[in-house]
mmCIF file with all atom_site columns, C-alpha atoms in Angstrom:
data_model
loop_
_atom_site.group_PDB
_atom_site.id
_atom_site.type_symbol
_atom_site.label_atom_id
_atom_site.label_alt_id
_atom_site.label_comp_id
_atom_site.label_asym_id
_atom_site.label_entity_id
_atom_site.label_seq_id
_atom_site.pdbx_PDB_ins_code
_atom_site.Cartn_x
_atom_site.Cartn_y
_atom_site.Cartn_z
_atom_site.occupancy
_atom_site.B_iso_or_equiv
_atom_site.pdbx_formal_charge
_atom_site.auth_seq_id
_atom_site.auth_comp_id
_atom_site.auth_asym_id
_atom_site.auth_atom_id
_atom_site.pdbx_PDB_model_num
ATOM 1   C CA . MET A 1 1  ? 0.000  0.000  0.000   1.00 93.00 ? 1  MET A CA 1
ATOM 2   C CA . LYS A 1 2  ? 1.015  3.582  -0.601  1.00 95.00 ? 2  LYS A CA 1
ATOM 3   C CA . ALA A 1 3  ? 0.871  6.595  1.652   1.00 96.00 ? 3  ALA A CA 1
ATOM 4   C CA . ARG A 1 4  ? 1.717  10.169 0.783   1.00 97.00 ? 4  ARG A CA 1
ATOM 5   C CA . VAL A 1 5  ? 2.898  12.615 3.422   1.00 97.00 ? 5  VAL A CA 1
ATOM 6   C CA . THR A 1 6  ? 2.977  16.320 2.580   1.00 97.00 ? 6  THR A CA 1
ATOM 7   C CA . VAL A 1 7  ? 5.042  18.514 4.896   1.00 97.00 ? 7  VAL A CA 1
ATOM 8   C CA . MET A 1 8  ? 4.712  22.301 4.724   1.00 97.00 ? 8  MET A CA 1
ATOM 9   C CA . LEU A 1 9  ? 6.096  25.075 6.895   1.00 96.00 ? 9  LEU A CA 1
ATOM 10  C CA . LYS A 1 10 ? 3.397  26.446 9.198   1.00 96.00 ? 10 LYS A CA 1
ATOM 11  C CA . SER A 1 11 ? 1.820  29.613 7.891   1.00 91.00 ? 11 SER A CA 1
ATOM 12  C CA . GLY A 1 12 ? 3.544  31.971 10.309  1.00 91.00 ? 12 GLY A CA 1
ATOM 13  C CA . VAL A 1 13 ? 6.996  30.639 9.470   1.00 95.00 ? 13 VAL A CA 1
ATOM 14  C CA . LEU A 1 14 ? 9.096  32.504 6.908   1.00 95.00 ? 14 LEU A CA 1
ATOM 15  C CA . ASP A 1 15 ? 9.741  30.421 3.775   1.00 95.00 ? 15 ASP A CA 1
ATOM 16  C CA . PRO A 1 16 ? 12.848 31.809 2.012   1.00 95.00 ? 16 PRO A CA 1
ATOM 17  C CA . GLN A 1 17 ? 12.849 28.962 -0.518  1.00 95.00 ? 17 GLN A CA 1
ATOM 18  C CA . GLY A 1 18 ? 9.302  29.764 -1.587  1.00 95.00 ? 18 GLY A CA 1
ATOM 19  C CA . GLU A 1 19 ? 10.144 33.447 -1.672  1.00 95.00 ? 19 GLU A CA 1
ATOM 20  C CA . ALA A 1 20 ? 13.107 32.738 -3.973  1.00 96.00 ? 20 ALA A CA 1
ATOM 21  C CA . VAL A 1 21 ? 10.832 30.779 -6.322  1.00 96.00 ? 21 VAL A CA 1
ATOM 22  C CA . ARG A 1 22 ? 8.305  33.620 -6.352  1.00 96.00 ? 22 ARG A CA 1
ATOM 23  C CA . HIS A 1 23 ? 11.056 36.086 -7.221  1.00 96.00 ? 23 HIS A CA 1
ATOM 24  C CA . ALA A 1 24 ? 12.467 33.858 -9.967  1.00 97.00 ? 24 ALA A CA 1
ATOM 25  C CA . LEU A 1 25 ? 9.024  33.376 -11.527 1.00 96.00 ? 25 LEU A CA 1
ATOM 26  C CA . GLY A 1 26 ? 8.590  37.153 -11.616 1.00 95.00 ? 26 GLY A CA 1
ATOM 27  C CA . ALA A 1 27 ? 12.022 37.556 -13.237 1.00 96.00 ? 27 ALA A CA 1
ATOM 28  C CA . LEU A 1 28 ? 10.993 35.034 -15.909 1.00 96.00 ? 28 LEU A CA 1
ATOM 29  C CA . GLY A 1 29 ? 8.020  37.210 -16.779 1.00 94.00 ? 29 GLY A CA 1
ATOM 30  C CA . PHE A 1 30 ? 5.253  35.380 -14.959 1.00 94.00 ? 30 PHE A CA 1
ATOM 31  C CA . SER A 1 31 ? 3.178  38.142 -13.465 1.00 90.00 ? 31 SER A CA 1
ATOM 32  C CA . GLY A 1 32 ? 0.362  37.407 -11.071 1.00 90.00 ? 32 GLY A CA 1
ATOM 33  C CA . VAL A 1 33 ? 2.270  35.035 -8.811  1.00 95.00 ? 33 VAL A CA 1
ATOM 34  C CA . GLU A 1 34 ? 1.213  36.410 -5.451  1.00 95.00 ? 34 GLU A CA 1
ATOM 35  C CA . GLY A 1 35 ? 2.776  33.898 -3.132  1.00 95.00 ? 35 GLY A CA 1
ATOM 36  C CA . VAL A 1 36 ? 4.741  30.671 -3.143  1.00 96.00 ? 36 VAL A CA 1
ATOM 37  C CA . ARG A 1 37 ? 5.246  28.147 -0.353  1.00 97.00 ? 37 ARG A CA 1
ATOM 38  C CA . GLN A 1 38 ? 7.520  25.201 -0.867  1.00 96.00 ? 38 GLN A CA 1
ATOM 39  C CA . GLY A 1 39 ? 7.297  21.969 1.048   1.00 97.00 ? 39 GLY A CA 1
ATOM 40  C CA . LYS A 1 40 ? 8.166  18.346 0.643   1.00 96.00 ? 40 LYS A CA 1
ATOM 41  C CA . VAL A 1 41 ? 6.237  15.270 -0.261  1.00 97.00 ? 41 VAL A CA 1
ATOM 42  C CA . ILE A 1 42 ? 7.243  11.800 0.878   1.00 97.00 ? 42 ILE A CA 1
ATOM 43  C CA . GLU A 1 43 ? 5.737  8.779  -0.856  1.00 97.00 ? 43 GLU A CA 1
ATOM 44  C CA . LEU A 1 44 ? 5.897  5.682  1.302   1.00 97.00 ? 44 LEU A CA 1
ATOM 45  C CA . ASP A 1 45 ? 5.539  2.162  0.000   1.00 96.00 ? 45 ASP A CA 1
ATOM 46  C CA . LEU A 1 46 ? 4.282  0.270  3.051   1.00 96.00 ? 46 LEU A CA 1
ATOM 47  C CA . ALA A 1 47 ? 3.516  -3.315 3.994   1.00 94.00 ? 47 ALA A CA 1
ATOM 48  C CA . GLU A 1 48 ? -0.201 -4.133 3.814   1.00 93.00 ? 48 GLU A CA 1
ATOM 49  C CA . GLY A 1 49 ? -1.985 -3.429 7.075   1.00 91.00 ? 49 GLY A CA 1
ATOM 50  C CA . THR A 1 50 ? 0.106  -0.474 8.147   1.00 92.00 ? 50 THR A CA 1
ATOM 51  C CA . THR A 1 51 ? -2.259 1.842  9.982   1.00 94.00 ? 51 THR A CA 1
ATOM 52  C CA . GLU A 1 52 ? -2.646 5.591  9.686   1.00 94.00 ? 52 GLU A CA 1
ATOM 53  C CA . ALA A 1 53 ? -1.574 5.825  13.341  1.00 96.00 ? 53 ALA A CA 1
ATOM 54  C CA . GLU A 1 54 ? 1.793  4.288  12.451  1.00 95.00 ? 54 GLU A CA 1
ATOM 55  C CA . VAL A 1 55 ? 2.291  6.725  9.579   1.00 96.00 ? 55 VAL A CA 1
ATOM 56  C CA . ASP A 1 56 ? 1.361  9.539  11.948  1.00 97.00 ? 56 ASP A CA 1
ATOM 57  C CA . GLU A 1 57 ? 4.041  8.320  14.357  1.00 96.00 ? 57 GLU A CA 1
ATOM 58  C CA . MET A 1 58 ? 6.601  8.290  11.502  1.00 96.00 ? 58 MET A CA 1
ATOM 59  C CA . CYS A 1 59 ? 5.704  11.916 10.793  1.00 97.00 ? 59 CYS A CA 1
ATOM 60  C CA . ARG A 1 60 ? 6.041  13.013 14.383  1.00 96.00 ? 60 ARG A CA 1
ATOM 61  C CA . LYS A 1 61 ? 9.280  11.094 14.981  1.00 96.00 ? 61 LYS A CA 1
ATOM 62  C CA . LEU A 1 62 ? 11.124 11.728 11.730  1.00 96.00 ? 62 LEU A CA 1
ATOM 63  C CA . LEU A 1 63 ? 9.400  13.208 8.705   1.00 97.00 ? 63 LEU A CA 1
ATOM 64  C CA . ALA A 1 64 ? 8.183  16.531 10.075  1.00 97.00 ? 64 ALA A CA 1
ATOM 65  C CA . ASN A 1 65 ? 9.505  19.012 12.580  1.00 96.00 ? 65 ASN A CA 1
ATOM 66  C CA . THR A 1 66 ? 6.200  19.690 14.286  1.00 95.00 ? 66 THR A CA 1
ATOM 67  C CA . VAL A 1 67 ? 7.446  22.908 15.864  1.00 96.00 ? 67 VAL A CA 1
ATOM 68  C CA . MET A 1 68 ? 7.731  24.576 12.462  1.00 96.00 ? 68 MET A CA 1
ATOM 69  C CA . GLU A 1 69 ? 5.991  22.247 10.057  1.00 97.00 ? 69 GLU A CA 1
ATOM 70  C CA . SER A 1 70 ? 2.542  20.818 9.583   1.00 97.00 ? 70 SER A CA 1
ATOM 71  C CA . TYR A 1 71 ? 1.915  17.548 7.796   1.00 97.00 ? 71 TYR A CA 1
ATOM 72  C CA . ARG A 1 72 ? -0.917 15.827 6.001   1.00 97.00 ? 72 ARG A CA 1
ATOM 73  C CA . ILE A 1 73 ? -1.277 12.090 5.391   1.00 97.00 ? 73 ILE A CA 1
ATOM 74  C CA . GLU A 1 74 ? -3.139 10.724 2.360   1.00 95.00 ? 74 GLU A CA 1
ATOM 75  C CA . PHE A 1 75 ? -3.718 7.208  1.114   1.00 94.00 ? 75 PHE A CA 1
ATOM 76  C CA . PRO A 1 76 ? -4.004 7.665  -2.654  1.00 86.00 ? 76 PRO A CA 1
ATOM 77  C CA . MET B 1 1  ? -6.623 31.030 -6.899  1.00 93.00 ? 1  MET B CA 1
ATOM 78  C CA . LYS B 1 2  ? -4.333 28.297 -5.713  1.00 96.00 ? 2  LYS B CA 1
ATOM 79  C CA . ALA B 1 3  ? -2.330 25.730 -7.650  1.00 96.00 ? 3  ALA B CA 1
ATOM 80  C CA . ARG B 1 4  ? -0.280 22.895 -6.249  1.00 97.00 ? 4  ARG B CA 1
ATOM 81  C CA . VAL B 1 5  ? 2.665  21.481 -8.188  1.00 97.00 ? 5  VAL B CA 1
ATOM 82  C CA . THR B 1 6  ? 4.177  18.177 -7.081  1.00 97.00 ? 6  THR B CA 1
ATOM 83  C CA . VAL B 1 7  ? 7.636  17.374 -8.438  1.00 97.00 ? 7  VAL B CA 1
ATOM 84  C CA . MET B 1 8  ? 9.049  13.860 -8.080  1.00 97.00 ? 8  MET B CA 1
ATOM 85  C CA . LEU B 1 9  ? 12.167 12.216 -9.468  1.00 96.00 ? 9  LEU B CA 1
ATOM 86  C CA . LYS B 1 10 ? 11.272 9.950  -12.393 1.00 96.00 ? 10 LYS B CA 1
ATOM 87  C CA . SER B 1 11 ? 11.008 6.314  -11.409 1.00 91.00 ? 11 SER B CA 1
ATOM 88  C CA . GLY B 1 12 ? 14.299 5.216  -12.973 1.00 91.00 ? 12 GLY B CA 1
ATOM 89  C CA . VAL B 1 13 ? 16.285 7.913  -11.169 1.00 95.00 ? 13 VAL B CA 1
ATOM 90  C CA . LEU B 1 14 ? 18.058 7.008  -7.935  1.00 95.00 ? 14 LEU B CA 1
ATOM 91  C CA . ASP B 1 15 ? 16.656 8.899  -4.934  1.00 95.00 ? 15 ASP B CA 1
ATOM 92  C CA . PRO B 1 16 ? 19.314 8.965  -2.185  1.00 95.00 ? 16 PRO B CA 1
ATOM 93  C CA . GLN B 1 17 ? 17.223 11.294 -0.004  1.00 95.00 ? 17 GLN B CA 1
ATOM 94  C CA . GLY B 1 18 ? 14.291 8.870  -0.051  1.00 95.00 ? 18 GLY B CA 1
ATOM 95  C CA . GLU B 1 19 ? 16.662 5.992  0.593   1.00 95.00 ? 19 GLU B CA 1
ATOM 96  C CA . ALA B 1 20 ? 18.073 7.807  3.635   1.00 96.00 ? 20 ALA B CA 1
ATOM 97  C CA . VAL B 1 21 ? 14.537 8.304  4.988   1.00 96.00 ? 21 VAL B CA 1
ATOM 98  C CA . ARG B 1 22 ? 13.738 4.616  4.448   1.00 96.00 ? 22 ARG B CA 1
ATOM 99  C CA . HIS B 1 23 ? 16.887 3.637  6.343   1.00 96.00 ? 23 HIS B CA 1
ATOM 100 C CA . ALA B 1 24 ? 16.156 6.050  9.181   1.00 97.00 ? 24 ALA B CA 1
ATOM 101 C CA . LEU B 1 25 ? 12.572 4.762  9.542   1.00 96.00 ? 25 LEU B CA 1
ATOM 102 C CA . GLY B 1 26 ? 13.934 1.206  9.780   1.00 95.00 ? 26 GLY B CA 1
ATOM 103 C CA . ALA B 1 27 ? 16.451 2.306  12.431  1.00 96.00 ? 27 ALA B CA 1
ATOM 104 C CA . LEU B 1 28 ? 13.580 3.860  14.420  1.00 96.00 ? 28 LEU B CA 1
ATOM 105 C CA . GLY B 1 29 ? 11.833 0.485  14.493  1.00 94.00 ? 29 GLY B CA 1
ATOM 106 C CA . PHE B 1 30 ? 9.274  0.983  11.742  1.00 94.00 ? 30 PHE B CA 1
ATOM 107 C CA . SER B 1 31 ? 9.305  -2.299 9.898   1.00 90.00 ? 31 SER B CA 1
ATOM 108 C CA . GLY B 1 32 ? 7.392  -2.757 6.673   1.00 90.00 ? 32 GLY B CA 1
ATOM 109 C CA . VAL B 1 33 ? 8.612  0.398  4.964   1.00 95.00 ? 33 VAL B CA 1
ATOM 110 C CA . GLU B 1 34 ? 9.435  -1.023 1.554   1.00 95.00 ? 34 GLU B CA 1
ATOM 111 C CA . GLY B 1 35 ? 10.305 2.092  -0.341  1.00 95.00 ? 35 GLY B CA 1
ATOM 112 C CA . VAL B 1 36 ? 10.427 5.844  0.044   1.00 96.00 ? 36 VAL B CA 1
ATOM 113 C CA . ARG B 1 37 ? 10.585 8.533  -2.644  1.00 97.00 ? 37 ARG B CA 1
ATOM 114 C CA . GLN B 1 38 ? 10.951 12.151 -1.661  1.00 96.00 ? 38 GLN B CA 1
ATOM 115 C CA . GLY B 1 39 ? 9.882  15.055 -3.823  1.00 97.00 ? 39 GLY B CA 1
ATOM 116 C CA . LYS B 1 40 ? 8.817  18.622 -3.428  1.00 96.00 ? 40 LYS B CA 1
ATOM 117 C CA . VAL B 1 41 ? 5.514  20.388 -3.425  1.00 97.00 ? 41 VAL B CA 1
ATOM 118 C CA . ILE B 1 42 ? 5.102  24.009 -4.461  1.00 97.00 ? 42 ILE B CA 1
ATOM 119 C CA . GLU B 1 43 ? 1.923  25.850 -3.536  1.00 97.00 ? 43 GLU B CA 1
ATOM 120 C CA . LEU B 1 44 ? 1.299  28.840 -5.775  1.00 97.00 ? 44 LEU B CA 1
ATOM 121 C CA . ASP B 1 45 ? -1.034 31.690 -4.952  1.00 96.00 ? 45 ASP B CA 1
ATOM 122 C CA . LEU B 1 46 ? -1.988 33.015 -8.375  1.00 96.00 ? 46 LEU B CA 1
ATOM 123 C CA . ALA B 1 47 ? -3.979 35.903 -9.799  1.00 94.00 ? 47 ALA B CA 1
ATOM 124 C CA . GLU B 1 48 ? -7.502 34.907 -10.865 1.00 93.00 ? 48 GLU B CA 1
ATOM 125 C CA . GLY B 1 49 ? -7.624 33.717 -14.456 1.00 91.00 ? 49 GLY B CA 1
ATOM 126 C CA . THR B 1 50 ? -4.169 32.144 -14.585 1.00 92.00 ? 50 THR B CA 1
ATOM 127 C CA . THR B 1 51 ? -4.475 29.153 -16.890 1.00 94.00 ? 51 THR B CA 1
ATOM 128 C CA . GLU B 1 52 ? -3.164 25.626 -16.443 1.00 94.00 ? 52 GLU B CA 1
ATOM 129 C CA . ALA B 1 53 ? -1.008 26.222 -19.547 1.00 96.00 ? 53 ALA B CA 1
ATOM 130 C CA . GLU B 1 54 ? 0.774  29.067 -17.755 1.00 95.00 ? 54 GLU B CA 1
ATOM 131 C CA . VAL B 1 55 ? 1.403  26.918 -14.686 1.00 96.00 ? 55 VAL B CA 1
ATOM 132 C CA . ASP B 1 56 ? 2.691  24.175 -16.986 1.00 97.00 ? 56 ASP B CA 1
ATOM 133 C CA . GLU B 1 57 ? 5.115  26.672 -18.505 1.00 96.00 ? 57 GLU B CA 1
ATOM 134 C CA . MET B 1 58 ? 6.321  27.664 -15.004 1.00 96.00 ? 58 MET B CA 1
ATOM 135 C CA . CYS B 1 59 ? 7.014  23.991 -14.316 1.00 97.00 ? 59 CYS B CA 1
ATOM 136 C CA . ARG B 1 60 ? 8.951  23.470 -17.527 1.00 96.00 ? 60 ARG B CA 1
ATOM 137 C CA . LYS B 1 61 ? 10.936 26.682 -17.206 1.00 96.00 ? 61 LYS B CA 1
ATOM 138 C CA . LEU B 1 62 ? 11.731 26.722 -13.502 1.00 96.00 ? 62 LEU B CA 1
ATOM 139 C CA . LEU B 1 63 ? 10.012 24.391 -11.077 1.00 97.00 ? 63 LEU B CA 1
ATOM 140 C CA . ALA B 1 64 ? 10.971 20.986 -12.479 1.00 97.00 ? 64 ALA B CA 1
ATOM 141 C CA . ASN B 1 65 ? 14.006 19.612 -14.247 1.00 96.00 ? 65 ASN B CA 1
ATOM 142 C CA . THR B 1 66 ? 12.105 17.617 -16.849 1.00 95.00 ? 66 THR B CA 1
ATOM 143 C CA . VAL B 1 67 ? 15.125 15.471 -17.688 1.00 96.00 ? 67 VAL B CA 1
ATOM 144 C CA . MET B 1 68 ? 15.049 13.845 -14.255 1.00 96.00 ? 68 MET B CA 1
ATOM 145 C CA . GLU B 1 69 ? 11.779 14.925 -12.721 1.00 97.00 ? 69 GLU B CA 1
ATOM 146 C CA . SER B 1 70 ? 8.102  14.568 -13.475 1.00 97.00 ? 70 SER B CA 1
ATOM 147 C CA . TYR B 1 71 ? 5.510  17.025 -12.234 1.00 97.00 ? 71 TYR B CA 1
ATOM 148 C CA . ARG B 1 72 ? 1.801  17.104 -11.569 1.00 97.00 ? 72 ARG B CA 1
ATOM 149 C CA . ILE B 1 73 ? -0.413 20.185 -11.413 1.00 97.00 ? 73 ILE B CA 1
ATOM 150 C CA . GLU B 1 74 ? -3.545 20.297 -9.251  1.00 95.00 ? 74 GLU B CA 1
ATOM 151 C CA . PHE B 1 75 ? -6.040 23.041 -8.535  1.00 94.00 ? 75 PHE B CA 1
ATOM 152 C CA . PRO B 1 76 ? -7.282 22.228 -5.033  1.00 86.00 ? 76 PRO B CA 1
#
C-alpha cells in the first residue's frame, strides 16, 4: 500500500525557498504570482496493514519538525 | 486562486534522499517500509484567471528539471 505525506512550513513561518521561487518566476516574466510556499512530499511504500496511526508516528518522529511544520497524510 | 505542483524524481532515477529516509525509519523500528521517494511540493497563490497552460510553462521553465523529474499540477 502507498501513503503520501505532505510537509509544509506552518503559515507563520518565513519560507525563504518559496520566496526565492516567487522572485524567480517574476524575473521570468510570470506576473500574477502572489505567493509561493515550498514543502516536501514523501511517498511511502508500506507493507499491507500499516495503519494511519503508524504513519502519523513516523511523521512526528522523523518526517516533520512539528514545531515549524505541519503535515498531512493521504492514502491515494 | 491556488495551484499545487508536485515534483518527483522519475522512477528510474536514484533517490538517495528517499533511501536515507527509508533507512532512518527502519532504524527507528518501523518495519514494513518497503520504499520511500521524496519530492517537493510548491503551492502557488496566483492571480484569478491564470491558466493551467501558464502553470505548466512555469514547471517546464523553472520548477521541475524535466530530464530527471516529473511534475503534476492540481487546482485544489
